[in-house]
Every structure is written in structure tokens, then in C-alpha cells.
Short mmCIF file of C-alpha atoms in Angstrom, two decimals:
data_model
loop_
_atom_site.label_atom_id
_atom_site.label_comp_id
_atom_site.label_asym_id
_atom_site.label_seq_id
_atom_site.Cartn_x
_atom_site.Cartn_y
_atom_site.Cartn_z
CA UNK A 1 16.53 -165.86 135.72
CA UNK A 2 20.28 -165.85 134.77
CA UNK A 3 22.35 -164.18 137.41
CA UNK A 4 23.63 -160.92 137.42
CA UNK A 5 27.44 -160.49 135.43
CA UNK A 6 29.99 -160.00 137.83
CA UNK A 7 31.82 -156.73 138.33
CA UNK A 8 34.70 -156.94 135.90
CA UNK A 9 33.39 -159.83 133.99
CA UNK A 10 30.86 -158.90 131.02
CA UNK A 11 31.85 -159.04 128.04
CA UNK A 12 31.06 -156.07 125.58
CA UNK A 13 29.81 -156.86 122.16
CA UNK A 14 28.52 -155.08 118.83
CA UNK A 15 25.14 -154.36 120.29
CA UNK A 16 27.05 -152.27 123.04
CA UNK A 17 28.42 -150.21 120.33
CA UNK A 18 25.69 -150.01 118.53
CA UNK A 19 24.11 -148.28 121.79
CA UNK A 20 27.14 -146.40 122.24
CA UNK A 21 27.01 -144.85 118.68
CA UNK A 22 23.24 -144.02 119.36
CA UNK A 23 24.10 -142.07 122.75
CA UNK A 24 26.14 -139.77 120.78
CA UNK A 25 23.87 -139.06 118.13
CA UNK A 26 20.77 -138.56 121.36
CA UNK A 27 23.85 -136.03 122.75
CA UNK A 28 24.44 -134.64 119.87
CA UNK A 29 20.98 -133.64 118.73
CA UNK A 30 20.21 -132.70 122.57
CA UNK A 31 23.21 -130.53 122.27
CA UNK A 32 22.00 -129.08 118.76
CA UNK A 33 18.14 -128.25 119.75
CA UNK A 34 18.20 -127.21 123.16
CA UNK A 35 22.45 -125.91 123.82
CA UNK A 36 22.92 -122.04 123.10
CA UNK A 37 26.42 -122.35 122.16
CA UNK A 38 26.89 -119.03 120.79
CA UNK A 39 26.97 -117.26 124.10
CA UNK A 40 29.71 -115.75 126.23
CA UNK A 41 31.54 -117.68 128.69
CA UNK A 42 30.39 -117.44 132.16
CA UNK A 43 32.81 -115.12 134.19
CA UNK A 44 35.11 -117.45 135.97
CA UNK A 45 35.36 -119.11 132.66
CA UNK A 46 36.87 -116.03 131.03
CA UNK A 47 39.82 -115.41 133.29
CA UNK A 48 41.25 -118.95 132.53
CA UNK A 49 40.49 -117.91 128.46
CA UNK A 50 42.78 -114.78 129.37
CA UNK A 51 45.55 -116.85 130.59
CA UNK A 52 45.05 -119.03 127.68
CA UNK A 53 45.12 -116.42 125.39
CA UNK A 54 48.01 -115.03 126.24
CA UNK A 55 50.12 -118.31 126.13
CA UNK A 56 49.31 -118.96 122.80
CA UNK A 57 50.87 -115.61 121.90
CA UNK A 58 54.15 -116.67 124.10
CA UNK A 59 53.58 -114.39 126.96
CA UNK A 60 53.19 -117.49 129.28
CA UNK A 61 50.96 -118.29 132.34
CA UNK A 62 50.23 -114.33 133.04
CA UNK A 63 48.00 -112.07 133.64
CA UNK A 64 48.78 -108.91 132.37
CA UNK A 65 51.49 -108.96 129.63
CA UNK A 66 55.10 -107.84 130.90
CA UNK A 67 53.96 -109.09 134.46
CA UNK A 68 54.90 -111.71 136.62
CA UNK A 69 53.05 -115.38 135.86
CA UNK A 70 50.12 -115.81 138.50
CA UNK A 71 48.47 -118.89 139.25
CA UNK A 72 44.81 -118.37 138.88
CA UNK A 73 44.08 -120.72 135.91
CA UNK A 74 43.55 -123.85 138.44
CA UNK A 75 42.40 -126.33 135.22
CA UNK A 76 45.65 -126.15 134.39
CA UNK A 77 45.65 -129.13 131.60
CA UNK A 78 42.59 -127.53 130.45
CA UNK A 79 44.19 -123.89 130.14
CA UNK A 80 47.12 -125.46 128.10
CA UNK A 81 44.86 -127.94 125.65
CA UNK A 82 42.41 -124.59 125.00
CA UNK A 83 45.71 -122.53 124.09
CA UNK A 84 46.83 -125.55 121.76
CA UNK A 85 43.65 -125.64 119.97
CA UNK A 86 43.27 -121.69 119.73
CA UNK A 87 47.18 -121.74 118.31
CA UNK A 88 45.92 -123.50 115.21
CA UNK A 89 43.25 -121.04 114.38
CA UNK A 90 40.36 -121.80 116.59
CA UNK A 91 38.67 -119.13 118.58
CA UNK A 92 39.16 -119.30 122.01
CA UNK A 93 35.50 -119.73 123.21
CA UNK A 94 35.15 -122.41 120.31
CA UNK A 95 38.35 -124.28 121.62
CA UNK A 96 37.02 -124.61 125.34
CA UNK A 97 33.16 -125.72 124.11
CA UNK A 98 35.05 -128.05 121.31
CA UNK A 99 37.03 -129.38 124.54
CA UNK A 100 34.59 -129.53 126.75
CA UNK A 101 32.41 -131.52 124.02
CA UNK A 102 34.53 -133.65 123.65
CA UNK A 103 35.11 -134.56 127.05
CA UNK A 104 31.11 -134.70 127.53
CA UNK A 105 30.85 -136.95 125.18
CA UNK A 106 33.59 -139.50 125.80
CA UNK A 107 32.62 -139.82 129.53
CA UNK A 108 29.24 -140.38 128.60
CA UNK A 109 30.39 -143.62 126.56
CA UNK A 110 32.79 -144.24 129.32
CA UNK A 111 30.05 -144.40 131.72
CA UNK A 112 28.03 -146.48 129.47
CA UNK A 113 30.56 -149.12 128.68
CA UNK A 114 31.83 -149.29 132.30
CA UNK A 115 28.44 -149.75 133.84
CA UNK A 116 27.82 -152.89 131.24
CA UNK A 117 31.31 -154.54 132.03
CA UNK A 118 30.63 -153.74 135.69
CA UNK A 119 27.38 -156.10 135.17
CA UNK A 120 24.64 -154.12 134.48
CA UNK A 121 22.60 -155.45 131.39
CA UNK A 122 22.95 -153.31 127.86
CA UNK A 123 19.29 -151.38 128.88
CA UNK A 124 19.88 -150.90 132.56
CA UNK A 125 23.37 -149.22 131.38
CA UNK A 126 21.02 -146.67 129.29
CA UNK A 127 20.08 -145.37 132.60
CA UNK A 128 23.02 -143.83 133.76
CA UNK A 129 24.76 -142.44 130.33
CA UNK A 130 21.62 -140.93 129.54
CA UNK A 131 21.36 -138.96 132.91
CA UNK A 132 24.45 -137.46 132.16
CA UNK A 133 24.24 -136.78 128.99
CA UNK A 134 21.83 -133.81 129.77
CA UNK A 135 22.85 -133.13 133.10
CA UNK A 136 24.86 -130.14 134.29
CA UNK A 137 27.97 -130.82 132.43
CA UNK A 138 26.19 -129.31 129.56
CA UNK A 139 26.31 -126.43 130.95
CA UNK A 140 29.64 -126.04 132.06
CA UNK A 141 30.56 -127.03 128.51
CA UNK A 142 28.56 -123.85 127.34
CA UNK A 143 29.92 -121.88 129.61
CA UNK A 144 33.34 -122.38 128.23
CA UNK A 145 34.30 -124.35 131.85
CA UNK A 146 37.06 -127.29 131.98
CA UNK A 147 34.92 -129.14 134.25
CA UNK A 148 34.10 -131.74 131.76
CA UNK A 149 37.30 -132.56 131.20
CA UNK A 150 38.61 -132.83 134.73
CA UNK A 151 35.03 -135.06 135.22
CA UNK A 152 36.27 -137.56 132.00
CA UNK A 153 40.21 -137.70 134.13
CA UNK A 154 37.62 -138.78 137.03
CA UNK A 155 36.28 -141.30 135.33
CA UNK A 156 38.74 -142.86 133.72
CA UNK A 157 40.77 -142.88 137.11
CA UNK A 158 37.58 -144.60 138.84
CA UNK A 159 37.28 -147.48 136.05
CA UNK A 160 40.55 -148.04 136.18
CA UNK A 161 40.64 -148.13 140.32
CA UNK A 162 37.65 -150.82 139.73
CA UNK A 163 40.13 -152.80 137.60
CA UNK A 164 42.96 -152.59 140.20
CA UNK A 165 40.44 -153.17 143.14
CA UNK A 166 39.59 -156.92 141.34
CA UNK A 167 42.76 -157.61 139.94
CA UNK A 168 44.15 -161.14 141.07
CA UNK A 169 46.85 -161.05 143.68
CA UNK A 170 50.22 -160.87 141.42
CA UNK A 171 49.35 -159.01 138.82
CA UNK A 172 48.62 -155.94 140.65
CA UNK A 173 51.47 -154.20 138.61
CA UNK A 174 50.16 -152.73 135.17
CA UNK A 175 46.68 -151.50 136.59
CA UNK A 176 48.24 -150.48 139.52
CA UNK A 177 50.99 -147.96 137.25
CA UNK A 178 47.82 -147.15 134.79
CA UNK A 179 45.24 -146.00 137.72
CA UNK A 180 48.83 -144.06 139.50
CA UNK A 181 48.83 -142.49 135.74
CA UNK A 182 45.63 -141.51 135.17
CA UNK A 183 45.45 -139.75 138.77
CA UNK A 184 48.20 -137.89 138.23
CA UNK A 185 46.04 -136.50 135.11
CA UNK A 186 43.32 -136.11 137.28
CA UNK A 187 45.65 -133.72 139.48
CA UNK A 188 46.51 -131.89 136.23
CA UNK A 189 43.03 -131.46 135.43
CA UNK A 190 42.50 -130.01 139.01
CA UNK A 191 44.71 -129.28 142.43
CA UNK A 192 41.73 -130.89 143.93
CA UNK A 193 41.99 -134.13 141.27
CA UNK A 194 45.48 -134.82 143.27
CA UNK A 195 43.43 -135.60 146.70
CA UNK A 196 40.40 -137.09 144.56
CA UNK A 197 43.39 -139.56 143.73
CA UNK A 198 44.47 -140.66 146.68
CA UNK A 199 40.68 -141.17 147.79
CA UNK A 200 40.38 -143.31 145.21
CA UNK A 201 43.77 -145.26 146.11
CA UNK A 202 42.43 -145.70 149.70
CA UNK A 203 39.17 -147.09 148.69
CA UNK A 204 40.99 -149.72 146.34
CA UNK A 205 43.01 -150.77 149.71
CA UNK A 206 40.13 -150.91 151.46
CA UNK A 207 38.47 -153.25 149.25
CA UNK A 208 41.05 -155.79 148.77
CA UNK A 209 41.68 -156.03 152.19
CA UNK A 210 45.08 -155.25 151.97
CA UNK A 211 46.39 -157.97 149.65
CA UNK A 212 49.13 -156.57 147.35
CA UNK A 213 48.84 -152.90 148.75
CA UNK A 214 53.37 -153.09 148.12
CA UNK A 215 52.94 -152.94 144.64
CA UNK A 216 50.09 -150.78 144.53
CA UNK A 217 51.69 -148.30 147.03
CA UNK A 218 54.93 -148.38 145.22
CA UNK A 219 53.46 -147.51 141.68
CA UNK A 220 51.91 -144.41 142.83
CA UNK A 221 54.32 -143.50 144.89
CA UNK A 222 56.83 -144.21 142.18
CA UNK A 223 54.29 -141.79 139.81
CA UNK A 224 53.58 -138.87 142.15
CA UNK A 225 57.24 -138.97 143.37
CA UNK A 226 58.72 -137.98 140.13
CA UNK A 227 56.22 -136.77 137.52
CA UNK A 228 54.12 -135.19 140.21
CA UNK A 229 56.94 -134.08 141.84
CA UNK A 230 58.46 -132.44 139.19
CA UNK A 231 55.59 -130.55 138.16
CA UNK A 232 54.91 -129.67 141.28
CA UNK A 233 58.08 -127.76 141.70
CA UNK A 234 58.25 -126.55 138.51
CA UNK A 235 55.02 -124.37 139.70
CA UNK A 236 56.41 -123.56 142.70
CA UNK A 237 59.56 -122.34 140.58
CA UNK A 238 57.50 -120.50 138.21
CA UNK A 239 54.98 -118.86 140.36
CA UNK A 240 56.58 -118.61 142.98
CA UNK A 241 54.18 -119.70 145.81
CA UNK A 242 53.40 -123.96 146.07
CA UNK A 243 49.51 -123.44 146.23
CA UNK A 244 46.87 -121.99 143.56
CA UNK A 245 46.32 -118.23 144.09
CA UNK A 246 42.95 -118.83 144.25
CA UNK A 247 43.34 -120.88 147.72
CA UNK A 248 45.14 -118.19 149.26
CA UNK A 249 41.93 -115.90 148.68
CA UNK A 250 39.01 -119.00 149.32
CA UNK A 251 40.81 -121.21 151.59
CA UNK A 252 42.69 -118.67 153.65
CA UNK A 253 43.57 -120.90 156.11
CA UNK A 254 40.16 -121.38 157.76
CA UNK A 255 37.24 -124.28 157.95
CA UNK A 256 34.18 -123.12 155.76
CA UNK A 257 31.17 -125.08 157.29
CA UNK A 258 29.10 -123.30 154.33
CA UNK A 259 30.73 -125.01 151.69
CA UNK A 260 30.27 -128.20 153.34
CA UNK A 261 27.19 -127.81 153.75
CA UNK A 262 26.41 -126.92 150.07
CA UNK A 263 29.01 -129.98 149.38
CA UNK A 264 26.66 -132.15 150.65
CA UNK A 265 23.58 -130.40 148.97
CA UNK A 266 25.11 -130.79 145.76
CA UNK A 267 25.95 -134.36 146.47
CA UNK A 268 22.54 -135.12 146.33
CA UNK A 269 21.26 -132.80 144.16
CA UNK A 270 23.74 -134.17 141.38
CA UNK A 271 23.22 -137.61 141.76
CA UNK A 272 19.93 -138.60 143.18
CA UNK A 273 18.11 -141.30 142.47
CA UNK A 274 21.31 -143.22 141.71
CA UNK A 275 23.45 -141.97 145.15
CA UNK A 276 20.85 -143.47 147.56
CA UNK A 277 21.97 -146.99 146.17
CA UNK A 278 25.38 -146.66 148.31
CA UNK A 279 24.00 -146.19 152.02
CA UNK A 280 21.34 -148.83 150.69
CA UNK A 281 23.94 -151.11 149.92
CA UNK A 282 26.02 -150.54 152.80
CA UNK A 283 22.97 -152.06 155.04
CA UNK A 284 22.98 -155.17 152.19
CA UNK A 285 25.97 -157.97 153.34
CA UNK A 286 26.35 -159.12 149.75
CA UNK A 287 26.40 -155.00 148.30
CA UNK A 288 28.74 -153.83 150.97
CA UNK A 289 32.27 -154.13 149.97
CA UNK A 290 30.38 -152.49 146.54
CA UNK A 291 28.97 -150.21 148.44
CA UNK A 292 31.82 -149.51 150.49
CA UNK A 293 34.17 -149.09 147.93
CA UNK A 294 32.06 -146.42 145.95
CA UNK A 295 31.35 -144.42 149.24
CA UNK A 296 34.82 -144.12 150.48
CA UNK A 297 36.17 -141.25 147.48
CA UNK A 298 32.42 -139.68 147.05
CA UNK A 299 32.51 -139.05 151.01
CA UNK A 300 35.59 -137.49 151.22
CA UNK A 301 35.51 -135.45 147.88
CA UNK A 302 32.49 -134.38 149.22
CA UNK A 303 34.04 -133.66 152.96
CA UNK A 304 37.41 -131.92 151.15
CA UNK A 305 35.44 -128.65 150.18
CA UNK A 306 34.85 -127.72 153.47
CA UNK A 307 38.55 -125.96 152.86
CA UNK A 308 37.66 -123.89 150.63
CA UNK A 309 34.75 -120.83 150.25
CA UNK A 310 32.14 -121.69 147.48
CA UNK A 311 32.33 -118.47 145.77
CA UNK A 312 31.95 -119.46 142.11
CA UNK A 313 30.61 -122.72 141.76
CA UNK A 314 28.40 -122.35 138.92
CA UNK A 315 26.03 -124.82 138.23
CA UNK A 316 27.62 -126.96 141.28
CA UNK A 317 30.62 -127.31 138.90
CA UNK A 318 33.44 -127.82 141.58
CA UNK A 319 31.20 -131.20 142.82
CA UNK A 320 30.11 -132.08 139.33
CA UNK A 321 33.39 -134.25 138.44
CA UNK A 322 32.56 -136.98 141.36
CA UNK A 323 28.96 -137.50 139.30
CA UNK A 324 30.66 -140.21 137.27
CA UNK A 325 31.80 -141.96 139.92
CA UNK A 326 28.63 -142.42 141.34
CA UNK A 327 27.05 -143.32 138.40
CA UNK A 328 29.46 -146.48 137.76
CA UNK A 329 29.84 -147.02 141.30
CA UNK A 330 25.96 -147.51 142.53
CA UNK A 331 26.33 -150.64 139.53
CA UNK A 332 27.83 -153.42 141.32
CA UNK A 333 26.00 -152.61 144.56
CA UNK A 334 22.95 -152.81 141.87
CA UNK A 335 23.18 -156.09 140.92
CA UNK A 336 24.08 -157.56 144.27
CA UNK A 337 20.99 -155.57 145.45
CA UNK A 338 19.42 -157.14 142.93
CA UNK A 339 20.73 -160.61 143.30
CA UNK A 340 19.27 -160.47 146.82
CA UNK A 341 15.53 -159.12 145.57
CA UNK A 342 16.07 -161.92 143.22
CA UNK A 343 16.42 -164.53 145.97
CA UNK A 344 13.35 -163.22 147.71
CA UNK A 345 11.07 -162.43 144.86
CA UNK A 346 11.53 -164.95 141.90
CA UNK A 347 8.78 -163.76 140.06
CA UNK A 348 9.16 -160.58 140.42
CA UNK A 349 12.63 -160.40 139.00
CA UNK A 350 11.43 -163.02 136.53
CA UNK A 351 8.62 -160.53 135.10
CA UNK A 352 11.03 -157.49 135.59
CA UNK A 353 13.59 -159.06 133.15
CA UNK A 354 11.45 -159.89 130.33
CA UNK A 355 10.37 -156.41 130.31
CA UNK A 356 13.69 -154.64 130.94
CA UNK A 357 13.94 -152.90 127.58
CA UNK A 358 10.81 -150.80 128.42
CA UNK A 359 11.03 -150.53 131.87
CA UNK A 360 14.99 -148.85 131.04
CA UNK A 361 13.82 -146.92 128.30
CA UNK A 362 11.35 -145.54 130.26
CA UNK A 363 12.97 -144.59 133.30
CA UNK A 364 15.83 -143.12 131.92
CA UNK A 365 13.21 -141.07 129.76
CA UNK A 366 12.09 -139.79 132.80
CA UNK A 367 15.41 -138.88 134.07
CA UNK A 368 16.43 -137.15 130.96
CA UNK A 369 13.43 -135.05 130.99
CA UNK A 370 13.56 -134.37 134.86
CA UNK A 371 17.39 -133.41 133.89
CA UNK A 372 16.37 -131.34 131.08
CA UNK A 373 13.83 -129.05 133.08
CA UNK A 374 16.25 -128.48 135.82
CA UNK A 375 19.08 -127.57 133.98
CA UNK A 376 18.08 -125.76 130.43
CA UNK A 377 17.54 -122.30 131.90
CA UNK A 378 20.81 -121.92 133.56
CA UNK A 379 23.02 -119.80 131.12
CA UNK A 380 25.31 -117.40 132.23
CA UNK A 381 24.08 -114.17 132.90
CA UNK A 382 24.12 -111.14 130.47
CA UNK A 383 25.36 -108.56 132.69
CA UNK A 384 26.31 -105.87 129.81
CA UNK A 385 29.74 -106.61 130.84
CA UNK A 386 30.83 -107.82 127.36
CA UNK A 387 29.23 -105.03 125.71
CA UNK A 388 31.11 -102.84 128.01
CA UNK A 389 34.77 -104.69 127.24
CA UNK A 390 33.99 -103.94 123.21
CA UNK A 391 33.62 -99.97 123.96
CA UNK A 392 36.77 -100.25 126.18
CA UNK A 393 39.08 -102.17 123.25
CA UNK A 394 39.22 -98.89 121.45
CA UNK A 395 41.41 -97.46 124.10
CA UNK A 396 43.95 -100.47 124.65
CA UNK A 397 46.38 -99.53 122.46
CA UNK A 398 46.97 -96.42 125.34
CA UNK A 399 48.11 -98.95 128.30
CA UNK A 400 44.95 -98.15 129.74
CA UNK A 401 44.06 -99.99 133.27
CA UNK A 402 41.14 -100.92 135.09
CA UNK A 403 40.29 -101.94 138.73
CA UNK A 404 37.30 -104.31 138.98
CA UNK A 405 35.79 -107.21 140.89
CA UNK A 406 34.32 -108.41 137.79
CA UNK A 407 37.52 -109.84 136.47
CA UNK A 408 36.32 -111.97 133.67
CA UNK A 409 34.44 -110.65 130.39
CA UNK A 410 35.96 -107.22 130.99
CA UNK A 411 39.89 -107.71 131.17
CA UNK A 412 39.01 -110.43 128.56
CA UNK A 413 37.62 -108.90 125.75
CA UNK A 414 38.51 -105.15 126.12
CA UNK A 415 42.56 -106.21 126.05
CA UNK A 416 43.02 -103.78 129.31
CA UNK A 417 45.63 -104.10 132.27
CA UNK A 418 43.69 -104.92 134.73
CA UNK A 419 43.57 -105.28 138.68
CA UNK A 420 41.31 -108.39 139.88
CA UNK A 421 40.32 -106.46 143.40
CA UNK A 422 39.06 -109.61 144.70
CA UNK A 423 42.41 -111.19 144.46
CA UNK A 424 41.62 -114.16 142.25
CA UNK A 425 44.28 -113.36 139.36
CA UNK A 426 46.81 -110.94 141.86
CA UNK A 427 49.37 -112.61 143.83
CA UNK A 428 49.50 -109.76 145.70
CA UNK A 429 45.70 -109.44 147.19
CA UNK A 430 45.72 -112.79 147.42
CA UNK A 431 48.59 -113.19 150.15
CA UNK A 432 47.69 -110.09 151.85
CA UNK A 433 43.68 -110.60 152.13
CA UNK A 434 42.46 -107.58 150.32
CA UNK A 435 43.43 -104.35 148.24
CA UNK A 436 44.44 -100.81 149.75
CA UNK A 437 45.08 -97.04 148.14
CA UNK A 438 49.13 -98.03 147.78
CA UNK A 439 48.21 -101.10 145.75
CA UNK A 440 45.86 -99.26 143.67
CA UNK A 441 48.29 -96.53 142.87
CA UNK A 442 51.04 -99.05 141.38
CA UNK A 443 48.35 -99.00 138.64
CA UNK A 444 46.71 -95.99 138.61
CA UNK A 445 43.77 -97.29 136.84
CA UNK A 446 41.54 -95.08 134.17
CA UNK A 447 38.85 -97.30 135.34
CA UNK A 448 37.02 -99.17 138.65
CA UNK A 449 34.39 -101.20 138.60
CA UNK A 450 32.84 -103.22 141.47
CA UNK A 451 30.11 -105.73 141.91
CA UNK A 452 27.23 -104.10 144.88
CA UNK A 453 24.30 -104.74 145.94
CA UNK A 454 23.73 -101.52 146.98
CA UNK A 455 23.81 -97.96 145.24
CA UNK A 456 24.42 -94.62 147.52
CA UNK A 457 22.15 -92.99 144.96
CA UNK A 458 19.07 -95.70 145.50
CA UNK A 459 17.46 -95.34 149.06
CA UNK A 460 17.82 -99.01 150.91
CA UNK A 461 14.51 -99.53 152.03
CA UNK A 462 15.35 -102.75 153.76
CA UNK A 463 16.21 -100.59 156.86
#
């Protein structure tokens, strides 16, 4: 049996496109036969379509018109593209699912192409693109969520930190300023996508050992030091805080041991079988530098959230992004893995490679459907909230305001002021931890809503 390609090495030829072409067609009819894309966005979703809205009209990052800008749309490059698109005539739910398509289906390719150069044979490669391509990033697409997109900045940024991590000593210099590039992207995409970054930077030190880490260093230094810098300030100009509004409400300055835990949960819960290959191949001398390597960002991504509550993080959305990572990095600890198996069972391997194409198709079959019934009930939920926001429209033209917790579909699509009580999309709750009577007032709202799970007029017989 011919050994395994070497990470980096394989060459990519018309078969591989001929594959890639057929995963888009297999997403595309997945996303036409079993994808209700027709629905309302989710509610999270439909704040950052608010602030969207309202900078294609030339109002600019706000909330309410004539107000102050706020920083609650955290996918920022997401926020902008969807206003873009919905400038030239596009609707705005259609712009964030056209996005978010998009997105979907370019990682998928990505992670197709990058397992096969990373060494994994044309139907092994199937394996991983096809989980994906019905996993949970479906549904954030439906949901009108920018998580696909800040998952294809991950990926990009990770294939590109594999190139840097083999690059010949020397020549560090172009992959090193395209990886610094694409994370500073990836921190566009998402305030987290900055850290996931420099995760990703450490584990390419870490795996060379050290050699050329000036050049390396110096490029993303040189990147984040003046583009990232810039924007950076420019927010902090322009909102007028340095930090998302949304981390003043979740992070508040504690340690949330819940959403670590859940971190961790949705770790596995993403990524199984294919995440059990990197503590396997840390135990594997040939696999560990592979393994190693692919740990070191997934670990601490994981390990970050414990800064922030997990309020919000529908269909494990705020994990999802570090899926593709996983996906391309269990490959080269794969094929060592497999290398060694090879070694010890000849005719194993032998028999397994003759058979590969059905063995592949089969499992990742399996995975697809094991993907599809997880994941192909969870829509967002029709809380009557978007019928409510039509009634309301009517009386927009008045200045009408409303108070709610429920500070999506209802500011949204009735057009009202409106007060986010829980302080995602108010500066102002936000900084001060919660709402009072002489907040309220600066309003005077027509209208309050809040979310309870309790009524004063239904007896609690939990008691």
C-alpha cells in the first residue's frame, strides 16, 4: 500500500473538482428538500437585520433613528455585507440567507479541498465536507445568522495557518502576511475571531518549534498594529465604549463556569466522531505535532467562552465556527494514525484501501443522516411575535415606543422606537446592569413587553 500524502503535499486534480461540483449540487438539493427558507429570522438574528436596515438607509450603526450608534451588531462584517446586498434591492432576510449560503457552501469546498491537499485520499475527504454540509450551519443560515460566514473567515485562517506552520524556513514571509490577513477578517467577522487568531498564531509557533517566529511575529504584528488598530479605534470613536455592548451585559466582568461547561458540551457535540482523533493522536509519537497543532486553537476557543454568559447561542452557534477547524485538523493526525495501523496491520490496510470508495461513501452516509435527524427540527420558534410587529406598523408613523425583552422580531418589523430592557442594543442598561422607572420615562413607551415564565393570573403549582 502506497503511503499516505503528506500534509501540504497532494496535488489536486480534475477528479477533485469533479467531487467538489457534486458536493454543491448534494448541498444544494439538501438545502432545497429539507431547508424552510421562507421563515422568520430567529430573534437574535433580527436585531443585527435592524442595524442593517437602517445603514442602508444612511442612518448608520443605530438603533433607533436620531439616536446615538450602539454596538450590538457584534458580526460586524456580516451586518455591513447584508446592508450592501439589501441596498441593491434584496430583502433583508433574503440578503443574510443569500450570505450565509454562500458562505455554507464555500467552506464546505474549502473543507473538502483542504482535507485532500492535507493527505487524505479524494473518498476519505467526502467524509468531512459532507458532515458539514448538513450540520448546524444550516440552520444558522435559515435563521438569518452570520455564523457561516465568520465559520468560512475560520477556515480560511486555519488552511492558511497549516501553510505557514510547513512553510520552509525563509520563506515564512507571504503566508505569514496572508494568514495575519485573513485573521484580521476573522476579527471582523467576530470580536471573538480576533483571539481565535492569535490561537491560531500560537499553535503555528508551537509547531515549528520556533524557527522563523521574527517574521511571522512581525507580519501580524505589522497587520493588527495598523489595520486592526485603526478599526479598532475607529469603534471606540464611534461608539464610544472599546468593547461590544453585548459584553458589558454577558461578560460583566465575571467567570461563567456555565458557559464553559456548555463550551465543552458543544465541543463534542459538534464535532464527534472526528474530535476524538486529536487526544488519540496526541498519545501517537508520529500524530502528535498533528495532533498538537489542531488542539492548541480548539482548546482555547473552547476555554475563551467561559467570559461570557451563554444566553443566545442558538443551535450552539457561538462554538459552531471552530467545527471547520476540526474537521481539517483531525486529517494529518489521520494519516499518521493511519501510517502507524498500516505498519502493524498490512493486510488490513491493504483490504481497507481497495475498498475505500464504499467504505467512505458509506460512512459519511451515515453521518449525513445522523446529522440530518439531529438538526432538521430546530427552526426558530413562532412565538406570534411577528404577527404582533405587523399590527403595531400601523401606528409608527406616531413615534410610538415600546419597552420589551424580546428585542428582535418586534422593533424589527413593526418600525417602533424601542427600549431593549435586557440591555443588548442600549448602551445605557448595558453599563449600568439593568433598567429602572427614570430610564423608562426618557421614553415613555405606549408599549412593554417581557419574556416570563410565570403569569400572576395562572396559579404556580410548582410551590
Amino acid at each position: 500500500m502506497a503511503e499516505p500524502a503528506q500534509p501540504g503535499r497532494a496535488r489536486l486534480g480534475a477528479p477533485d473538482f469533479f467531487l467538489g461540483l457534486l458536493l454543491l449540487v448534494f448541498l444544494g438539493w439538501y438545502v432545497h428538500a429539507h431547508l424552510d427558507l421562507r421563515g422568520r429570522p430567529e430573534e437574535d438574528a433580527a436585531m443585527l437585520l435592524r442595524y442593517s436596515q437602517h445603514l442602508t438607509e444612511g442612518r448608520g450603526i443605530v438603533w433607533n433613528i436620531g439616536e446615538r450608534p450602539v454596538d450590538g451588531a457584534t458580526d460586524f462584517l456580516f451586518m455591513v455585507l447584508v446592508a450592501g446586498v439589501h441596498g441593491l434591492g434584496a430583502s433583508l432576510e433574503s440578503a443574510a440567507r443569500g450570505i450565509g449560503f454562500l458562505a455554507h457552501g464555500t467552506t464546505l469546498l474549502l473543507v473538502f479541498f483542504g482535507a485532500r491537499a492535507l493527505g487524505a485520499r479524494s473518498p476519505w475527504a467526502l467524509v468531512p465536507a459532507v458532515f458539514l454540509a448538513v450540520g448546524p450551519g444550516l440552520r444558522h443560515l435559515a435563521a438569518c445568522y452570520g455564523t457561516p460566514l465568520f465559520a468560512l473567515a475560520a477556515t480560511v485562517s486555519w488552511l492558511l495557518a497549516c501553510r505557514l506552520a510547513d512553510a520552509e524556513e525563509g520563506r515564512e514571509g507571504r503566508p505569514a502576511l496572508a494568514f495575519a490577513l485573513a485573521a484580521l477578517v476573522m476579527g471582523l467577522s467576530r470580536p471573538e475571531g480576533v483571539f481565535l487568531g492569535g490561537f491560531m498564531l500560537l499553535a503555528v509557533l508551537v509547531a515549528r518549534g520556533g524557527r522563523g517566529s521574527g517574521p511571522i511575529l512581525g507580519r501580524f504584528l505589522l497587520v493588527f498594529l495598523t489595520l486592526g488598530l485603526a478599526y479598532f479605534l475607529w469603534r471606540w470613536h464611534y461608539f464610544g465604549y472599546p468593547l461590544p455592548n453585548p459584553f458589558y451585559k454577558k461578560g460583566a466582568g465575571l467567570l461563567h463556569g456555565h458557559s464553559l461547561r456548555m463550551s465543552w458540551r458543544d465541543l463534542w457535540d459538534l464535532g464527534l466522531p472526528f474530535v476524538a482523533l486529536l487526544p488519540l493522536g496526541l498519545l501517537v509519537k508520529g500524530a502528535r505535532r498533528a495532533a498538537l497543532f489542531a488542539t492548541l486553537p480548539v482548546l482555547l476557543f473552547v476555554a475563551l467562552w467561559v467570559l461570557i454568559s451563554d444566553e443566545t447561542n442558538y443551535v450552539m452557534r457561538f462554538r459552531y465556527p471552530i467545527l471547520p477547524v476540526v474537521l481539517i485538523g483531525c486529517v494529518p493526525v489521520a494519516c499518521a494514525l493511519w501510517t502507524r495501523l498500516g505498519a502493524a496491520a498490512p493486510e488490513l490496510t491493504a483490504a481497507t484501501v481497495r475498498a475505500a470508495w464504499p467504505l467512505a461513501l458509506a460512512l459519511a452516509s451515515l453521518l449525513a443522516w445522523s446529522q440530518h435527524r439531529e438538526y432538521r427540527w430546530m427552526v426558530p420558534q413562532r412565538m406570534g411575535l411577528y404577527d404582533a410587529a405587523l399590527v403595531l406598523r400601523d401606528y409608527a408613523p406616531r413615534g410610538f415606543a415600546l419597552a420589551t425583552t424580546e428585542a428582535g422580531l418586534l422593533p424589527l418589523y413593526s418600525g417602533w422606537r424601542a427600549v431593549d430592557a435586557w440591555g443588548l442594543n442600549d448602551q445605557w442598561i448595558a453599563h449600568h446592569g439593568g433598567i429602572d422607572a427614570a430610564y423608562l420615562d426618557r421614553y415613555r413607551p405606549e408599549l412593554i413587553l417581557f419574556h416570563a415564565y410565570f403569569s400572576p393570573r395562572v396559579p404556580d403549582h410548582g410551590e
